[in-house]
Amino acid sequence: MNLETFFIKGYVTGSIDKSINLDEFYSYEFFHCEDEDVTWNNPEAEEKIRSLQNIFAEQYVSKIFTEFENKAVCMWAGVDGGSAEWHNDFEDGGAFNSNVLIYMDDLTPENGNKIEVRNSLTQEEITLYPKKRDFVWLNQQRCYQHRATHKTGTRRVISFEYLIPTLL
């Protein structure tokens, strides 16, 4: 994996190691982000996601950054209205400037589900179709934006966030 693309394109993609059991997450209910009345609260799932967050930090984040802080974790289904528009979570008030999305379902041109990333400095826009067990690690520096599309089928994501002072 070329971690330099994190700074050049605003993201890195890869697959979660097969030794990590993601199947256990299918037994949990994923928060439907379109439903404003529901708040995700699952201490058992949260503990397991925090474990993933620590593994990812050890395998990837610490290879680039010496200082970072683990922030929130969550799992959800679908795409809310704000996420469907170009945005930057840190600029929009998020307490993090980097996050990882682990996909539990395939995103494909056929089902219309995708994530897009753009660099406002180069005007480059990239469309990604992560598969089940793939991750997208987003750089949330101000020059990067992303948006998500959910057209058909199931679109479930596990997410965890980091605050990285070097990116401020």
XYZ file of N, CA, C and O in Angstrom, residues 12-165:
616
model
N -6.419 6.649 1.271
C -5.699 5.397 1.017
C -6.743 4.297 1.069
O -7.666 4.340 1.892
N -6.623 3.314 0.184
C -7.529 2.167 0.226
C -6.735 0.900 0.494
O -5.533 0.835 0.251
N -7.442 -0.069 0.992
C -6.842 -1.372 1.249
C -7.914 -2.334 1.704
O -9.105 -2.002 1.703
N -7.499 -3.505 2.112
C -8.426 -4.525 2.629
C -8.029 -4.897 4.045
O -6.839 -4.962 4.363
N -9.025 -5.150 4.852
C -8.789 -5.589 6.227
C -8.209 -7.000 6.186
O -8.705 -7.856 5.444
N -7.171 -7.224 6.965
C -6.513 -8.528 7.027
C -7.531 -9.624 7.312
O -8.407 -9.470 8.166
N -7.413 -10.729 6.591
C -8.369 -11.837 6.721
C -8.370 -12.472 8.112
O -9.324 -13.141 8.491
N -7.306 -12.246 8.882
C -7.259 -12.794 10.242
C -8.201 -12.054 11.192
O -8.491 -12.526 12.286
N -8.689 -10.885 10.774
C -9.625 -10.105 11.603
C -11.044 -10.507 11.251
O -11.453 -10.458 10.095
N -11.793 -10.914 12.266
C -13.164 -11.385 12.064
C -14.129 -10.198 12.008
O -14.462 -9.610 13.027
N -14.555 -9.864 10.802
C -15.573 -8.821 10.645
C -16.979 -9.404 10.637
O -17.950 -8.675 10.824
N -17.098 -10.710 10.418
C -18.422 -11.342 10.322
C -19.257 -11.147 11.575
O -20.480 -11.074 11.505
N -18.609 -11.041 12.732
C -19.360 -10.868 13.974
C -20.186 -9.585 13.965
O -21.215 -9.499 14.634
N -19.781 -8.592 13.173
C -20.522 -7.329 13.133
C -21.878 -7.468 12.443
O -22.777 -6.668 12.678
N -22.033 -8.482 11.607
C -23.321 -8.669 10.933
C -24.435 -9.032 11.913
O -25.604 -8.890 11.589
N -24.063 -9.487 13.095
C -25.085 -9.835 14.087
C -25.603 -8.599 14.836
O -26.592 -8.673 15.555
N -24.947 -7.462 14.654
C -25.384 -6.225 15.299
C -26.284 -5.425 14.370
O -26.168 -5.506 13.152
N -27.127 -4.624 14.981
C -27.966 -3.732 14.184
C -27.154 -2.490 13.819
O -26.557 -1.847 14.686
N -27.119 -2.172 12.547
C -26.420 -0.979 12.083
C -27.370 0.210 12.194
O -28.515 0.139 11.740
N -26.900 1.282 12.781
C -27.629 2.532 12.891
C -27.987 3.018 11.487
O -27.132 3.083 10.616
N -29.266 3.329 11.243
C -29.685 3.859 9.939
C -29.542 5.381 9.986
O -30.334 6.065 10.615
N -28.519 5.873 9.316
C -28.176 7.291 9.451
C -29.228 8.217 8.878
O -29.228 9.408 9.195
N -30.144 7.716 8.062
C -31.212 8.569 7.535
C -32.254 8.888 8.601
O -33.006 9.834 8.475
N -32.297 8.088 9.661
C -33.284 8.262 10.726
C -32.712 9.164 11.811
O -31.889 8.746 12.616
N -33.129 10.413 11.835
C -32.600 11.393 12.781
C -32.996 11.096 14.221
O -32.378 11.610 15.148
N -34.018 10.264 14.433
C -34.499 9.985 15.780
C -33.734 8.857 16.466
O -33.956 8.586 17.636
N -32.825 8.198 15.743
C -32.109 7.051 16.299
C -30.674 7.462 16.625
O -30.012 8.134 15.841
N -30.218 7.057 17.798
C -28.834 7.277 18.190
C -28.166 5.926 18.352
O -28.705 5.034 19.008
N -26.998 5.769 17.761
C -26.281 4.501 17.867
C -25.725 4.362 19.272
O -25.054 5.256 19.781
N -26.039 3.246 19.903
C -25.524 2.974 21.240
C -25.423 1.466 21.393
O -26.418 0.796 21.665
N -24.234 0.933 21.188
C -24.011 -0.500 21.309
C -22.646 -0.720 21.941
O -21.631 -0.789 21.230
N -22.582 -0.794 23.276
C -21.286 -0.904 23.963
C -20.452 -2.117 23.523
O -19.232 -2.009 23.416
N -21.101 -3.240 23.241
C -20.364 -4.431 22.820
C -19.713 -4.215 21.453
O -18.524 -4.487 21.246
N -20.483 -3.688 20.502
C -19.934 -3.400 19.176
C -18.882 -2.308 19.265
O -17.847 -2.373 18.590
N -19.126 -1.302 20.102
C -18.170 -0.208 20.249
C -16.819 -0.726 20.735
O -15.769 -0.324 20.223
N -16.833 -1.633 21.676
C -15.576 -2.211 22.183
C -14.812 -2.932 21.061
O -13.590 -2.797 20.929
N -15.536 -3.649 20.236
C -14.895 -4.377 19.129
C -14.381 -3.417 18.057
O -13.321 -3.641 17.472
N -15.118 -2.336 17.799
C -14.656 -1.350 16.825
C -13.426 -0.625 17.363
O -12.481 -0.357 16.621
N -13.410 -0.336 18.652
C -12.225 0.304 19.252
C -11.000 -0.606 19.110
O -9.890 -0.121 18.892
N -11.205 -1.897 19.209
C -10.103 -2.836 18.997
C -9.591 -2.728 17.557
O -8.378 -2.695 17.316
N -10.513 -2.652 16.587
C -10.128 -2.444 15.186
C -9.387 -1.113 15.012
O -8.394 -1.029 14.271
N -9.873 -0.088 15.676
C -9.250 1.226 15.602
C -7.792 1.154 16.078
O -6.895 1.730 15.454
N -7.555 0.432 17.166
C -6.198 0.286 17.694
C -5.306 -0.521 16.752
O -4.137 -0.183 16.555
N -5.851 -1.581 16.179
C -5.086 -2.386 15.216
C -4.712 -1.543 14.012
O -3.568 -1.554 13.558
N -5.670 -0.790 13.491
C -5.410 0.059 12.324
C -4.355 1.109 12.662
O -3.452 1.381 11.863
N -4.468 1.695 13.843
C -3.490 2.702 14.261
C -2.090 2.111 14.303
O -1.128 2.741 13.848
N -1.977 0.908 14.819
C -0.666 0.251 14.907
C -0.122 -0.092 13.525
O 1.052 0.117 13.238
N -0.985 -0.612 12.643
C -0.540 -1.070 11.330
C -0.313 0.055 10.326
O 0.509 -0.086 9.425
N -1.055 1.154 10.449
C -1.002 2.196 9.425
C -0.698 3.595 9.972
O 0.262 4.222 9.554
N -1.539 4.084 10.872
C -1.424 5.474 11.323
C -0.048 5.740 11.932
O 0.605 6.733 11.606
N 0.409 4.849 12.792
C 1.695 5.055 13.471
C 2.886 4.967 12.516
O 3.984 5.401 12.861
N 2.682 4.447 11.319
C 3.759 4.376 10.321
C 4.039 5.747 9.710
O 5.098 5.981 9.143
N 3.063 6.650 9.814
C 3.211 7.996 9.252
C 3.289 9.053 10.357
O 4.056 9.997 10.261
N 2.472 8.887 11.396
C 2.337 9.918 12.423
C 2.795 9.383 13.782
O 2.390 8.302 14.194
N 3.591 10.187 14.483
C 4.030 9.778 15.821
C 3.020 10.167 16.883
O 2.985 9.581 17.956
N 2.193 11.150 16.565
C 1.211 11.629 17.534
C -0.182 11.623 16.914
O -0.390 12.177 15.828
N -1.118 10.985 17.585
C -2.514 10.976 17.150
C -3.373 10.557 18.332
O -2.886 9.977 19.301
N -4.650 10.855 18.230
C -5.600 10.516 19.290
C -6.784 9.771 18.686
O -7.357 10.216 17.687
N -7.144 8.645 19.273
C -8.355 7.929 18.856
C -9.571 8.753 19.254
O -9.640 9.259 20.370
N -10.515 8.866 18.335
C -11.752 9.599 18.616
C -12.933 8.629 18.504
O -12.796 7.457 18.799
N -14.060 9.086 18.027
C -15.303 8.322 18.035
C -15.267 7.121 17.090
O -14.501 7.085 16.128
N -16.115 6.146 17.394
C -16.341 4.982 16.538
C -17.847 4.837 16.341
O -18.639 5.305 17.158
N -18.238 4.184 15.257
C -19.661 3.990 14.986
C -19.831 2.966 13.873
O -18.862 2.572 13.219
N -21.044 2.542 13.660
C -21.395 1.705 12.513
C -22.783 2.127 12.058
O -23.649 2.407 12.879
N -22.967 2.242 10.754
C -24.253 2.704 10.249
C -24.561 2.114 8.892
O -23.699 1.574 8.225
N -25.812 2.276 8.513
C -26.295 1.842 7.196
C -26.807 3.067 6.451
O -27.312 4.007 7.047
N -26.668 3.027 5.125
C -27.194 4.094 4.287
C -26.289 5.306 4.223
O -25.123 5.265 4.621
N -26.848 6.401 3.728
C -26.150 7.676 3.606
C -27.142 8.774 3.958
O -28.247 8.797 3.418
N -26.759 9.673 4.848
C -27.646 10.787 5.173
C -27.451 11.913 4.160
O -26.527 11.892 3.349
N -28.335 12.889 4.197
C -28.312 13.971 3.224
C -27.011 14.755 3.212
O -26.485 15.092 2.152
N -26.457 15.044 4.379
C -25.210 15.802 4.448
C -24.031 15.043 3.866
O -23.154 15.640 3.230
N -24.008 13.736 4.058
C -22.911 12.917 3.545
C -23.002 12.722 2.036
O -22.014 12.379 1.397
N -24.179 12.938 1.479
C -24.364 12.804 0.034
C -23.840 14.025 -0.725
O -23.677 13.985 -1.935
N -23.567 15.105 0.004
C -23.029 16.336 -0.590
C -21.520 16.391 -0.329
O -21.035 15.816 0.635
N -20.790 17.113 -1.175
C -19.365 17.296 -0.938
C -19.180 17.956 0.424
O -19.848 18.956 0.728
N -18.299 17.395 1.243
C -18.076 17.941 2.573
C -16.710 17.515 3.111
O -16.070 16.612 2.580
N -16.320 18.181 4.172
C -15.123 17.851 4.928
C -15.559 17.825 6.386
O -15.988 18.850 6.918
N -15.488 16.659 7.014
C -16.024 16.507 8.367
C -15.323 17.411 9.377
O -15.965 17.944 10.277
N -14.016 17.581 9.244
C -13.290 18.437 10.186
C -13.731 19.885 10.038
O -14.025 20.552 11.028
N -13.810 20.372 8.816
C -14.256 21.748 8.584
C -15.699 21.951 9.026
O -16.080 23.048 9.404
N -16.490 20.891 8.961
C -17.893 20.981 9.359
C -18.075 20.823 10.867
O -19.185 20.648 11.347
N -16.969 20.848 11.615
C -17.062 20.841 13.071
C -16.764 19.518 13.734
O -16.935 19.384 14.945
N -16.314 18.528 12.981
C -15.974 17.245 13.570
C -14.735 17.359 14.457
O -13.869 18.194 14.225
N -14.650 16.530 15.475
C -13.522 16.538 16.404
C -12.386 15.659 15.903
O -11.563 15.201 16.672
N -12.345 15.416 14.602
C -11.334 14.546 14.012
C -10.930 15.100 12.654
O -11.673 15.851 12.034
N -9.733 14.723 12.200
C -9.289 15.166 10.882
C -8.784 13.999 10.030
O -8.111 14.199 9.029
N -9.146 12.802 10.442
C -8.845 11.602 9.664
C -9.798 10.513 10.130
O -10.066 10.394 11.324
N -10.317 9.746 9.184
C -11.198 8.653 9.590
C -11.077 7.484 8.623
O -10.629 7.636 7.494
N -11.467 6.331 9.131
C -11.412 5.088 8.368
C -12.830 4.571 8.221
O -13.590 4.511 9.195
N -13.182 4.190 6.998
C -14.477 3.575 6.710
C -14.205 2.151 6.256
O -13.492 1.939 5.274
N -14.763 1.187 6.972
C -14.651 -0.218 6.589
C -15.999 -0.632 6.012
O -17.037 -0.493 6.667
N -15.976 -1.149 4.796
C -17.210 -1.480 4.083
C -17.607 -2.929 4.342
O -16.811 -3.840 4.201
N -18.864 -3.095 4.716
C -19.405 -4.412 5.025
C -20.161 -5.005 3.835
O -20.577 -6.156 3.872
N -20.338 -4.216 2.788
C -21.031 -4.636 1.576
C -20.283 -4.074 0.371
O -19.592 -3.064 0.481
N -20.458 -4.705 -0.779
C -19.823 -4.239 -2.007
C -20.506 -2.975 -2.513
O -21.741 -2.910 -2.568
N -19.711 -1.994 -2.898
C -20.193 -0.822 -3.610
C -19.774 -1.024 -5.059
O -18.607 -1.320 -5.327
N -20.709 -0.889 -5.976
C -20.425 -1.167 -7.384
C -21.139 -0.168 -8.286
O -22.147 0.440 -7.877
N -20.673 -0.015 -9.514
C -21.421 0.817 -10.461
C -22.838 0.276 -10.681
O -23.773 1.050 -10.886
N -22.993 -1.042 -10.600
C -24.316 -1.655 -10.831
C -25.320 -1.285 -9.740
O -26.489 -1.040 -10.031
N -24.880 -1.264 -8.460
C -25.837 -0.915 -7.413
C -25.862 0.596 -7.140
O -26.676 1.078 -6.363
N -24.959 1.337 -7.792
C -24.969 2.791 -7.674
C -24.384 3.327 -6.381
O -24.467 4.524 -6.118
N -23.797 2.459 -5.568
C -23.234 2.877 -4.290
C -21.745 3.149 -4.470
O -21.029 2.359 -5.093
N -21.281 4.294 -3.920
C -19.890 4.687 -4.110
C -19.495 5.722 -3.077
O -20.335 6.255 -2.345
N -18.196 6.016 -3.065
C -17.668 7.149 -2.317
C -16.756 7.903 -3.277
O -16.048 7.285 -4.086
N -16.818 9.222 -3.219
C -15.988 10.052 -4.073
C -15.123 10.950 -3.193
O -15.556 11.390 -2.134
N -13.914 11.215 -3.664
C -12.972 12.074 -2.959
C -12.469 13.105 -3.957
O -12.241 12.781 -5.119
N -12.307 14.346 -3.492
C -11.743 15.361 -4.388
C -10.738 16.225 -3.638
O -10.824 16.413 -2.430
N -9.805 16.737 -4.421
C -8.756 17.619 -3.928
C -9.045 18.997 -4.507
O -9.021 19.172 -5.728
N -9.319 19.973 -3.658
C -9.668 21.309 -4.147
C -8.466 22.031 -4.756
O -8.636 22.965 -5.530
N -7.244 21.591 -4.433
C -6.052 22.222 -4.998
C -5.811 21.793 -6.435
O -5.448 22.608 -7.285
N -6.016 20.507 -6.726
C -5.766 19.992 -8.077
C -7.042 19.830 -8.888
O -6.980 19.569 -10.081
N -8.200 19.954 -8.233
C -9.517 19.748 -8.847
C -9.736 18.301 -9.291
O -10.653 18.021 -10.060
N -8.903 17.389 -8.820
C -9.056 15.974 -9.168
C -10.187 15.362 -8.344
O -10.255 15.541 -7.134
N -11.081 14.636 -9.015
C -12.165 13.901 -8.361
C -11.991 12.419 -8.670
O -11.774 12.051 -9.821
N -12.107 11.601 -7.643
C -11.897 10.164 -7.789
C -13.123 9.437 -7.251
O -13.617 9.753 -6.164
N -13.620 8.475 -8.014
C -14.744 7.649 -7.593
C -14.209 6.290 -7.158
O -13.443 5.662 -7.884
N -14.622 5.859 -5.975
C -14.177 4.581 -5.419
C -15.373 3.656 -5.224
O -16.454 4.099 -4.811
N -15.151 2.388 -5.506
C -16.156 1.350 -5.292
C -15.559 0.272 -4.387
O -15.172 -0.796 -4.861
N -15.482 0.545 -3.085
C -14.916 -0.446 -2.175
C -15.765 -1.712 -2.132
O -16.993 -1.663 -2.241
N -15.105 -2.816 -1.961
C -15.765 -4.115 -1.809
C -15.861 -4.459 -0.328
O -15.233 -3.828 0.524
N -16.637 -5.474 -0.024
C -16.760 -5.989 1.335
C -15.362 -6.252 1.893
O -14.526 -6.826 1.197
N -15.078 -5.774 3.100
C -13.802 -5.895 3.819
C -12.758 -4.869 3.374
O -11.660 -4.839 3.904
N -13.096 -4.009 2.411
C -12.170 -2.948 2.022
C -12.322 -1.774 2.974
O -13.382 -1.573 3.584
N -11.264 -0.979 3.073
C -11.340 0.255 3.842
C -10.908 1.428 2.972
O -10.161 1.278 2.008
N -11.419 2.595 3.346
C -10.968 3.862 2.787
C -10.546 4.703 3.990
O -11.347 4.946 4.892
N -9.272 5.104 4.005
C -8.748 5.956 5.060
C -8.700 7.367 4.507
O -7.966 7.641 3.560
N -9.513 8.259 5.059
C -9.657 9.628 4.547
C -8.790 10.623 5.297
O -8.728 10.601 6.533
N -8.153 11.483 4.549
C -7.444 12.637 5.077
C -8.461 13.772 5.078
O -9.009 14.108 4.032
N -8.717 14.360 6.232
C -9.725 15.417 6.324
C -9.096 16.806 6.449
O -9.699 17.711 7.032
N -7.870 16.963 5.887
C -7.327 18.313 5.804
C -8.266 19.134 4.936
O -8.999 18.603 4.091
N -8.201 20.448 5.086
C -9.166 21.342 4.438
C -9.221 21.223 2.915
O -10.236 21.539 2.311
N -8.161 20.799 2.269
C -8.159 20.750 0.805
C -8.857 19.505 0.254
O -9.009 19.379 -0.959
N -9.316 18.605 1.123
C -9.980 17.382 0.660
C -11.450 17.377 1.072
O -11.807 17.808 2.170
N -12.273 16.866 0.175
C -13.687 16.666 0.456
C -14.081 15.274 -0.036
O -13.383 14.685 -0.858
N -15.203 14.812 0.456
C -15.722 13.525 0.000
C -17.241 13.560 0.054
O -17.832 14.434 0.684
N -17.847 12.607 -0.639
C -19.293 12.429 -0.565
C -19.600 10.960 -0.820
O -18.839 10.247 -1.483
N -20.727 10.529 -0.288
C -21.134 9.130 -0.405
C -22.464 9.050 -1.145
O -23.299 9.942 -1.041
N -22.633 7.960 -1.873
C -23.872 7.722 -2.605
C -24.404 6.343 -2.240
O -23.653 5.370 -2.237
N -25.693 6.289 -1.919
C -26.388 5.024 -1.670
C -27.642 5.018 -2.526
O -28.595 5.745 -2.256
N -27.627 4.211 -3.575
C -28.779 4.142 -4.487
C -29.649 2.920 -4.213
O -30.858 3.050 -4.095
N -29.031 1.725 -4.160
C -29.821 0.499 -3.986
C -29.088 -0.480 -3.076
O -27.880 -0.397 -2.884
N -29.857 -1.416 -2.561
C -29.270 -2.489 -1.751
C -28.811 -2.005 -0.388
O -29.228 -0.961 0.100
N -27.957 -2.803 0.211
C -27.462 -2.530 1.555
C -26.100 -1.858 1.468
O -25.240 -2.276 0.702
N -25.927 -0.825 2.261
C -24.641 -0.119 2.348
C -24.339 0.101 3.823
O -24.851 1.025 4.449
N -23.512 -0.796 4.396
C -23.166 -0.721 5.814
C -21.672 -0.427 5.971
O -20.842 -0.956 5.236
N -21.384 0.414 6.966
C -20.025 0.893 7.179
C -19.689 0.859 8.666
O -20.519 1.199 9.496
N -18.467 0.468 8.966
C -17.885 0.634 10.294
C -16.932 1.810 10.178
O -16.172 1.911 9.215
N -16.963 2.717 11.143
C -16.160 3.927 11.052
C -15.421 4.185 12.358
O -15.952 3.937 13.438
N -14.201 4.665 12.238
C -13.489 5.184 13.406
C -12.647 6.372 12.998
O -12.248 6.509 11.850
N -12.413 7.247 13.974
C -11.829 8.560 13.715
C -10.540 8.748 14.513
O -10.370 8.154 15.575
N -9.686 9.626 13.962
C -8.456 10.026 14.639
C -8.312 11.541 14.551
O -8.708 12.152 13.553
N -7.720 12.126 15.575
C -7.285 13.513 15.531
C -5.761 13.479 15.452
O -5.105 12.937 16.347
N -5.226 14.017 14.357
C -3.786 13.961 14.091
C -3.274 15.403 14.066
O -3.550 16.137 13.109
N -2.538 15.834 15.112
C -2.100 17.246 15.181
C -1.323 17.709 13.952
O -1.469 18.874 13.545
